[in-house]
PDB file of C-alpha atoms in Angstrom:
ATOM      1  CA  UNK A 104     -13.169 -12.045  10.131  1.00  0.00           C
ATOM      2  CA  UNK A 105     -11.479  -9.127   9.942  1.00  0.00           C
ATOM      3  CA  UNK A 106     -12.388  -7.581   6.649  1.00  0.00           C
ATOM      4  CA  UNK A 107     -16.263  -7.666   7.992  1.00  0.00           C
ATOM      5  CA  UNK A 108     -14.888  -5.047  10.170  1.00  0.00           C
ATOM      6  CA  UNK A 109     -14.025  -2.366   7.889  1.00  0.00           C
ATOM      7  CA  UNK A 110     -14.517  -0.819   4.689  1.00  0.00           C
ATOM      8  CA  UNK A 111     -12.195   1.228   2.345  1.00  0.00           C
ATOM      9  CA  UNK A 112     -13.849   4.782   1.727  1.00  0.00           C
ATOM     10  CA  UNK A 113     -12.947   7.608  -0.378  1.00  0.00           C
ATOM     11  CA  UNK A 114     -11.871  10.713   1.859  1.00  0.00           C
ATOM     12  CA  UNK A 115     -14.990  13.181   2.289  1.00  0.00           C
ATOM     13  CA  UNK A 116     -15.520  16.298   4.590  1.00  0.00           C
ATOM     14  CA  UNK A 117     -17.345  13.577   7.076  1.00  0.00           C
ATOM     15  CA  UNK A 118     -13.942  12.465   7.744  1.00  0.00           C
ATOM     16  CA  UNK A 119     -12.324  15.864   8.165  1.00  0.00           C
ATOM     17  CA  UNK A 120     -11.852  15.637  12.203  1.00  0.00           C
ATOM     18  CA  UNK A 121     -10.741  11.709  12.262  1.00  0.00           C
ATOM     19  CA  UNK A 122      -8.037  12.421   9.121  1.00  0.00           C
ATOM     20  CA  UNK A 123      -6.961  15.726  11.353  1.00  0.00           C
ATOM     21  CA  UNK A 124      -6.640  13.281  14.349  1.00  0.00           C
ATOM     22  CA  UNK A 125      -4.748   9.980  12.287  1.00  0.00           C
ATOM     23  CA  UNK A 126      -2.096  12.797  10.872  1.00  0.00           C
ATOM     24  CA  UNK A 127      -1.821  14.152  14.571  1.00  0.00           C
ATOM     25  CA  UNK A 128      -0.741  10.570  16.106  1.00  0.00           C
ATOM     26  CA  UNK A 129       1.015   9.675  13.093  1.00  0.00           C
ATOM     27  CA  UNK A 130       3.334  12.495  13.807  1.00  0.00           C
ATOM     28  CA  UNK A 131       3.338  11.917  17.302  1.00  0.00           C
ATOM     29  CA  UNK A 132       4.755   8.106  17.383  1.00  0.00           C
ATOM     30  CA  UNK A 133       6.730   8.054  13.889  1.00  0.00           C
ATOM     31  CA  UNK A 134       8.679  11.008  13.529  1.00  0.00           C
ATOM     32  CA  UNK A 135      11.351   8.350  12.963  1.00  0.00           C
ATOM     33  CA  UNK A 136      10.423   6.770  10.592  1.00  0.00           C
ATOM     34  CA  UNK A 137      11.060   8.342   7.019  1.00  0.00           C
ATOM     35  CA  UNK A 138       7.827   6.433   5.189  1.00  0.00           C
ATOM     36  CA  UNK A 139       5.839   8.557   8.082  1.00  0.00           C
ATOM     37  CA  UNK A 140       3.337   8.722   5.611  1.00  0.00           C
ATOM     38  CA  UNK A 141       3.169   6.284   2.785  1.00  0.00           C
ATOM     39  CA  UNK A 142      -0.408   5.944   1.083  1.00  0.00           C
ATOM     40  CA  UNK A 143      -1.197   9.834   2.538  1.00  0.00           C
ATOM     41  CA  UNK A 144       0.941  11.548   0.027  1.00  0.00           C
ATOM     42  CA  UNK A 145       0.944  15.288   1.222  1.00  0.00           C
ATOM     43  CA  UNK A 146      -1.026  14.737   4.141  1.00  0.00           C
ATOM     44  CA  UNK A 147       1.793  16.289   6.392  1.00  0.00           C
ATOM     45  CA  UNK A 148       2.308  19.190   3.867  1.00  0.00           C
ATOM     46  CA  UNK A 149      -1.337  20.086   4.137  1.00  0.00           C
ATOM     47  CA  UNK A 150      -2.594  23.072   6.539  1.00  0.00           C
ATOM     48  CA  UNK A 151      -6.450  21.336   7.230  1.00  0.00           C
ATOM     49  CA  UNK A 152      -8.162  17.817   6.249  1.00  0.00           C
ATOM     50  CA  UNK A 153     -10.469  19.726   3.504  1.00  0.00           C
ATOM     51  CA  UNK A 154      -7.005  20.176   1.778  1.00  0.00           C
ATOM     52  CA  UNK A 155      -5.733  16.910   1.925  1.00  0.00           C
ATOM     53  CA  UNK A 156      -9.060  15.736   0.966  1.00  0.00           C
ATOM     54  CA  UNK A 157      -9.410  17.927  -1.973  1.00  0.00           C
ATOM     55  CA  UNK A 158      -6.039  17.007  -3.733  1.00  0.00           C
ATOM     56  CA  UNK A 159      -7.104  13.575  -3.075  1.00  0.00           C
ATOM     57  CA  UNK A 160      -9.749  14.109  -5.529  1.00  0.00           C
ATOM     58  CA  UNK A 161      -7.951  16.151  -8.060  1.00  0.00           C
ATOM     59  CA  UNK A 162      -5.295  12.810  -8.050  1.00  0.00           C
ATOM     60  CA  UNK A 163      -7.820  10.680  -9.050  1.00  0.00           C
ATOM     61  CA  UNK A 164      -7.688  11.786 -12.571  1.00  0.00           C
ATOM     62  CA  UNK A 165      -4.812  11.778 -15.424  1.00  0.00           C
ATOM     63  CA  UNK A 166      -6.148  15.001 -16.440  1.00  0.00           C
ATOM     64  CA  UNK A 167      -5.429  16.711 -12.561  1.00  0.00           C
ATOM     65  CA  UNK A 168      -3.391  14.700 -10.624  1.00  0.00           C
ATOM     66  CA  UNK A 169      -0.099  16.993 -11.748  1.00  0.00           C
ATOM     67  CA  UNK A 170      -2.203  19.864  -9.327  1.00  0.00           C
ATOM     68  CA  UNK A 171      -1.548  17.937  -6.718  1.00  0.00           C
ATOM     69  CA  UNK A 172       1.938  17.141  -7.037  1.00  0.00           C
ATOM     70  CA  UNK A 173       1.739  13.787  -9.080  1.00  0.00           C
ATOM     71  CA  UNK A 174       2.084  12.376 -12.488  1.00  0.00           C
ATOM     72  CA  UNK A 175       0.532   9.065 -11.603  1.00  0.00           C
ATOM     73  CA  UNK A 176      -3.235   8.980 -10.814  1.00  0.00           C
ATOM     74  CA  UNK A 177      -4.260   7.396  -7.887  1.00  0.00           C
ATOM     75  CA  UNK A 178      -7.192   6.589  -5.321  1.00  0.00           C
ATOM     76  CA  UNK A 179      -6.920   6.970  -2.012  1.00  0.00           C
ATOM     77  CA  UNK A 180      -9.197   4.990   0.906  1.00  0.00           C
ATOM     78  CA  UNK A 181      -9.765   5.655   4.203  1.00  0.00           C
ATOM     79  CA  UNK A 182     -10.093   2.129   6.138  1.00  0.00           C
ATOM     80  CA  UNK A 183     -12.843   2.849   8.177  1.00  0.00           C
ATOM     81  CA  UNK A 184     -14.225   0.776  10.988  1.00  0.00           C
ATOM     82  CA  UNK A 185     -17.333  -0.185  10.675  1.00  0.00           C
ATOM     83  CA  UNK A 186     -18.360  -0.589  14.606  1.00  0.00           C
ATOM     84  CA  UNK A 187     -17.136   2.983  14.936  1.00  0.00           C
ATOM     85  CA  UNK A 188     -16.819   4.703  12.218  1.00  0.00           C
ATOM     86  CA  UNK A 189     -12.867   5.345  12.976  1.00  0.00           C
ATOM     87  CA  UNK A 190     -10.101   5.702  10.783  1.00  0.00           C
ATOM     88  CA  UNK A 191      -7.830   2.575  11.561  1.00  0.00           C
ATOM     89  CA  UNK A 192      -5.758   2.845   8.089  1.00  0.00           C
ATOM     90  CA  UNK A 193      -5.157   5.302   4.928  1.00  0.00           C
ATOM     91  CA  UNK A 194      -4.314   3.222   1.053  1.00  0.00           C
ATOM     92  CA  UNK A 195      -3.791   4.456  -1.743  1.00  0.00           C
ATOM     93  CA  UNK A 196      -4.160   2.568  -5.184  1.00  0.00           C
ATOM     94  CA  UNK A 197      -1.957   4.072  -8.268  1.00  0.00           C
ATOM     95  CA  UNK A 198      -4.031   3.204 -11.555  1.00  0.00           C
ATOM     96  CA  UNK A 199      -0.550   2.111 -12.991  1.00  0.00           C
ATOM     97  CA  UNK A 200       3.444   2.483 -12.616  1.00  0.00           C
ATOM     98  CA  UNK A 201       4.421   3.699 -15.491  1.00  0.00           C
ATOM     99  CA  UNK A 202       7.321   5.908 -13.912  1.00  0.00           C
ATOM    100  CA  UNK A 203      10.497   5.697 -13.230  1.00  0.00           C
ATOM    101  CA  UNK A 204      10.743   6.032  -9.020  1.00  0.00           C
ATOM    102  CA  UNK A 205       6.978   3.774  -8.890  1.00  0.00           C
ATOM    103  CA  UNK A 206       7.976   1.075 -11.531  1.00  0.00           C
ATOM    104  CA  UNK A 207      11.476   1.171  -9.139  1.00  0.00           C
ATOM    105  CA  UNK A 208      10.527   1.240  -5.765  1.00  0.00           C
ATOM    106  CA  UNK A 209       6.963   2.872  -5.426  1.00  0.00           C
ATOM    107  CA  UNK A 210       5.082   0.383  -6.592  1.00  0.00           C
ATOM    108  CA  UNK A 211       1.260   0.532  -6.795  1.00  0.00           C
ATOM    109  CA  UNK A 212       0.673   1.475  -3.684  1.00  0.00           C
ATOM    110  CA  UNK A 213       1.482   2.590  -0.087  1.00  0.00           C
ATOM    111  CA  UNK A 214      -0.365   2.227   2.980  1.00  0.00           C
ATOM    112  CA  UNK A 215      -0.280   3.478   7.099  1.00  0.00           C
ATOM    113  CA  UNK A 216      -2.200   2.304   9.790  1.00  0.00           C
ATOM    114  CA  UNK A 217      -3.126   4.558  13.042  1.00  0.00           C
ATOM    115  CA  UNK A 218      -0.405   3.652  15.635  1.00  0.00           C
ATOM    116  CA  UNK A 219      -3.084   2.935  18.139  1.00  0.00           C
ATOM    117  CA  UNK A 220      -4.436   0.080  16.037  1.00  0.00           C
ATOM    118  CA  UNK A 221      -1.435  -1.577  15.010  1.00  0.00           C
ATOM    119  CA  UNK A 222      -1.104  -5.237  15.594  1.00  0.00           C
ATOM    120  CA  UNK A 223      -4.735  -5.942  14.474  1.00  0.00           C
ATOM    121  CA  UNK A 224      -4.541  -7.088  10.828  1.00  0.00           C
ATOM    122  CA  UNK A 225      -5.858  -4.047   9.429  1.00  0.00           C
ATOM    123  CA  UNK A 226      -2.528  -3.540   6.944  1.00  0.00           C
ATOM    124  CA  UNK A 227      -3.300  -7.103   5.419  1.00  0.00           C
ATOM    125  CA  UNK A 228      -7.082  -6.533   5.263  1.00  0.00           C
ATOM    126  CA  UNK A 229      -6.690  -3.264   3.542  1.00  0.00           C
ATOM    127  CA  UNK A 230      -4.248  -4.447   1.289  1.00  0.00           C
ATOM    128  CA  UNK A 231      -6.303  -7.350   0.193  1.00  0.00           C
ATOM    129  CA  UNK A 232      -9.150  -4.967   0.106  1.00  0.00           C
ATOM    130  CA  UNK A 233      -7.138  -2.850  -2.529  1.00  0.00           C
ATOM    131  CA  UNK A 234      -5.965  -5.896  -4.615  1.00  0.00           C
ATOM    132  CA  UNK A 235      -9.710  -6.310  -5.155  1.00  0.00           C
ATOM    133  CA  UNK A 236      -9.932  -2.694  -6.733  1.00  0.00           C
ATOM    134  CA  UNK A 237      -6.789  -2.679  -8.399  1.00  0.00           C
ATOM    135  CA  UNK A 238      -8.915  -5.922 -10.101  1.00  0.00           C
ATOM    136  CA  UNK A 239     -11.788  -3.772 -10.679  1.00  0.00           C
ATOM    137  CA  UNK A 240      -9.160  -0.950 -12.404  1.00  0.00           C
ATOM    138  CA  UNK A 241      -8.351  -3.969 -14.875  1.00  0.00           C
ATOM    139  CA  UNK A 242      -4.503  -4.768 -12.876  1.00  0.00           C
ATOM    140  CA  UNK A 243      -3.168  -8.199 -13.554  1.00  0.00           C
ATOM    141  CA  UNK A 244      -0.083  -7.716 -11.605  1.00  0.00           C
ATOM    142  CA  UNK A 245       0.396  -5.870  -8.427  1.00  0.00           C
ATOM    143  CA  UNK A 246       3.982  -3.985  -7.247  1.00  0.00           C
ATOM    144  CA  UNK A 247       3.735  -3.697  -3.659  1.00  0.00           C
ATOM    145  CA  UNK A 248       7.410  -2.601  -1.756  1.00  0.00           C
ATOM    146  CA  UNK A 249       8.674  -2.177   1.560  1.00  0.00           C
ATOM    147  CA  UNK A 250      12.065  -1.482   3.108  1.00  0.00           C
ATOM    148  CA  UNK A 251      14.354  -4.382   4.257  1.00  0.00           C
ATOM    149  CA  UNK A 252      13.759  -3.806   7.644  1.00  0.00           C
ATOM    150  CA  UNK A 253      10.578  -3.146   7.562  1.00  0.00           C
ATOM    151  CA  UNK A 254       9.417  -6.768   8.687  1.00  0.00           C
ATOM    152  CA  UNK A 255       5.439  -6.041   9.828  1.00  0.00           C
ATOM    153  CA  UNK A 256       4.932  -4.891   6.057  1.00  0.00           C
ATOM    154  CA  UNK A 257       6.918  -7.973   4.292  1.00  0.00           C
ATOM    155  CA  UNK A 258       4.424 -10.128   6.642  1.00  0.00           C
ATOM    156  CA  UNK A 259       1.313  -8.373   5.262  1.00  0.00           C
ATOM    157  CA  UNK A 260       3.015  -8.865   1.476  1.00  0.00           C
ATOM    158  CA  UNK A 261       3.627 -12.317   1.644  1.00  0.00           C
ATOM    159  CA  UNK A 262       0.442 -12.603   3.497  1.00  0.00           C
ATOM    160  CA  UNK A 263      -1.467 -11.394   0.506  1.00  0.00           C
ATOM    161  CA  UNK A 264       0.395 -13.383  -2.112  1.00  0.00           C
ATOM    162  CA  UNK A 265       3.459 -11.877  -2.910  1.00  0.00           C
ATOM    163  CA  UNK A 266       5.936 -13.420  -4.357  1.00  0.00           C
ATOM    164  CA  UNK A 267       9.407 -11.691  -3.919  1.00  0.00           C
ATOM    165  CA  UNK A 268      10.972 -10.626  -6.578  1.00  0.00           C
ATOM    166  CA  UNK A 269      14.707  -8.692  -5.806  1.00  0.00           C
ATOM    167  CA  UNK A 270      16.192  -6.396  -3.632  1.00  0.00           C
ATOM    168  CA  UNK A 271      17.181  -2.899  -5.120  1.00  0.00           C
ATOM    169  CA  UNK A 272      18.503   0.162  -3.782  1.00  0.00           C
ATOM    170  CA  UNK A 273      17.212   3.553  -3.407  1.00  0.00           C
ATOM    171  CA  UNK A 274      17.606   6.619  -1.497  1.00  0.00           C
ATOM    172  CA  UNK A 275      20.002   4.923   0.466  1.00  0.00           C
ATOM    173  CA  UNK A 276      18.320   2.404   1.731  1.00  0.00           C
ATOM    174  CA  UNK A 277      17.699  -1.648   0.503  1.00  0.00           C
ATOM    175  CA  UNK A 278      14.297  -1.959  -1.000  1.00  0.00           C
ATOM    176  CA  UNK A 279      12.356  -4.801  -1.340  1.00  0.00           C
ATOM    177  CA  UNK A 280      10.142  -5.892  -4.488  1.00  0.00           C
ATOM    178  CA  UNK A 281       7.295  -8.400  -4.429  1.00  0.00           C
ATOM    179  CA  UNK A 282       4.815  -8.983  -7.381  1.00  0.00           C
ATOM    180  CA  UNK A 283       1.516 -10.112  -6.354  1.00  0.00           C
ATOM    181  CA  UNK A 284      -0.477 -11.701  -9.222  1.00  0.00           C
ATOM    182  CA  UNK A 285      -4.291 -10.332 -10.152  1.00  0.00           C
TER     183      UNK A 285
END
């Protein structure tokens, strides 16, 4: 089973090279895509992995997360391989929605997975991985979103239990809502 494969870690300075190296093929197959990198908020912004990794921490709390370019805390994982130690996936969790673009469209949380290891189930692994600590955070219901055409991540949505709710715009582009119950 799949989820015996990895494990959903916070981002640390042991991961600085394999972050540095999911950013550079991220950018190097999805420069086309405009959700490039949901779940890695500022991870393209950032000049080095020890950055990204830092304002990962200061997002974790109410009290910093503005620092780093939020009003919403959040968590972010790392899905690491266990077999490996590799970085197949980045998720983030945001402790609640209680804004107007996340309560919208953002939902509680956004996720990528490494373009070479696409196609394996990771996505609905780490998502049902991150249901279990949005549990843990005290969550009863779960906002997850994706874009009309994005089909792979509706799959991994209704996959995990959610149950679609509407389609909305934003941005210019049809957004679709699913609630999955905690």
């Amino acid at each position: 089973m799949i989820m015996n494969e990895i494990e959903l870690v916070e981002p640390d300075v042991s991961y600085a090279e394999d972050i540095w190296a999911f950013r550079s093929e991220i950018i190097e197959n999805d420069d086309d895509n405009e959700d490039i990198f949901a779940g890695c908020l500022l991870l393209d912004k950032c000049s080095s992995a020890e950055e990204w990794i830092e304002i990962c921490q200061l997002r974790k709390d109410a009290k910093t997360c503005e620092q780093a370019g939020t009003q919403v805390p959040s968590t972010t994982y790392l899905a690491v391989r266990k077999s490996d130690n590799k970085i197949v996936g980045i998720i983030d969790l945001r402790h609640h929605i209680d804004h107007p673009v996340l309560g919208t469209w953002g939902g509680h949380c956004g996720y990528s997975v490494r373009p070479s290891e696409r196609g394996h189930g990771y996505a609905s692994c780490m998502l049902r991985m991150n249901l279990q600590k949005a549990r843990e955070l005290g969550l009863e219901r779960f906002l997850v979103t994706c874009s009309e055409e994005n089909v792979a991540s509706e799959k991994v949505i209704l996959g995990n239990g959610g149950i679609y709710e509407k389609t909305i715009e934003a941005d210019g582009s049809n957004i679709k809502r699913y609630w999955i119950s905690l």
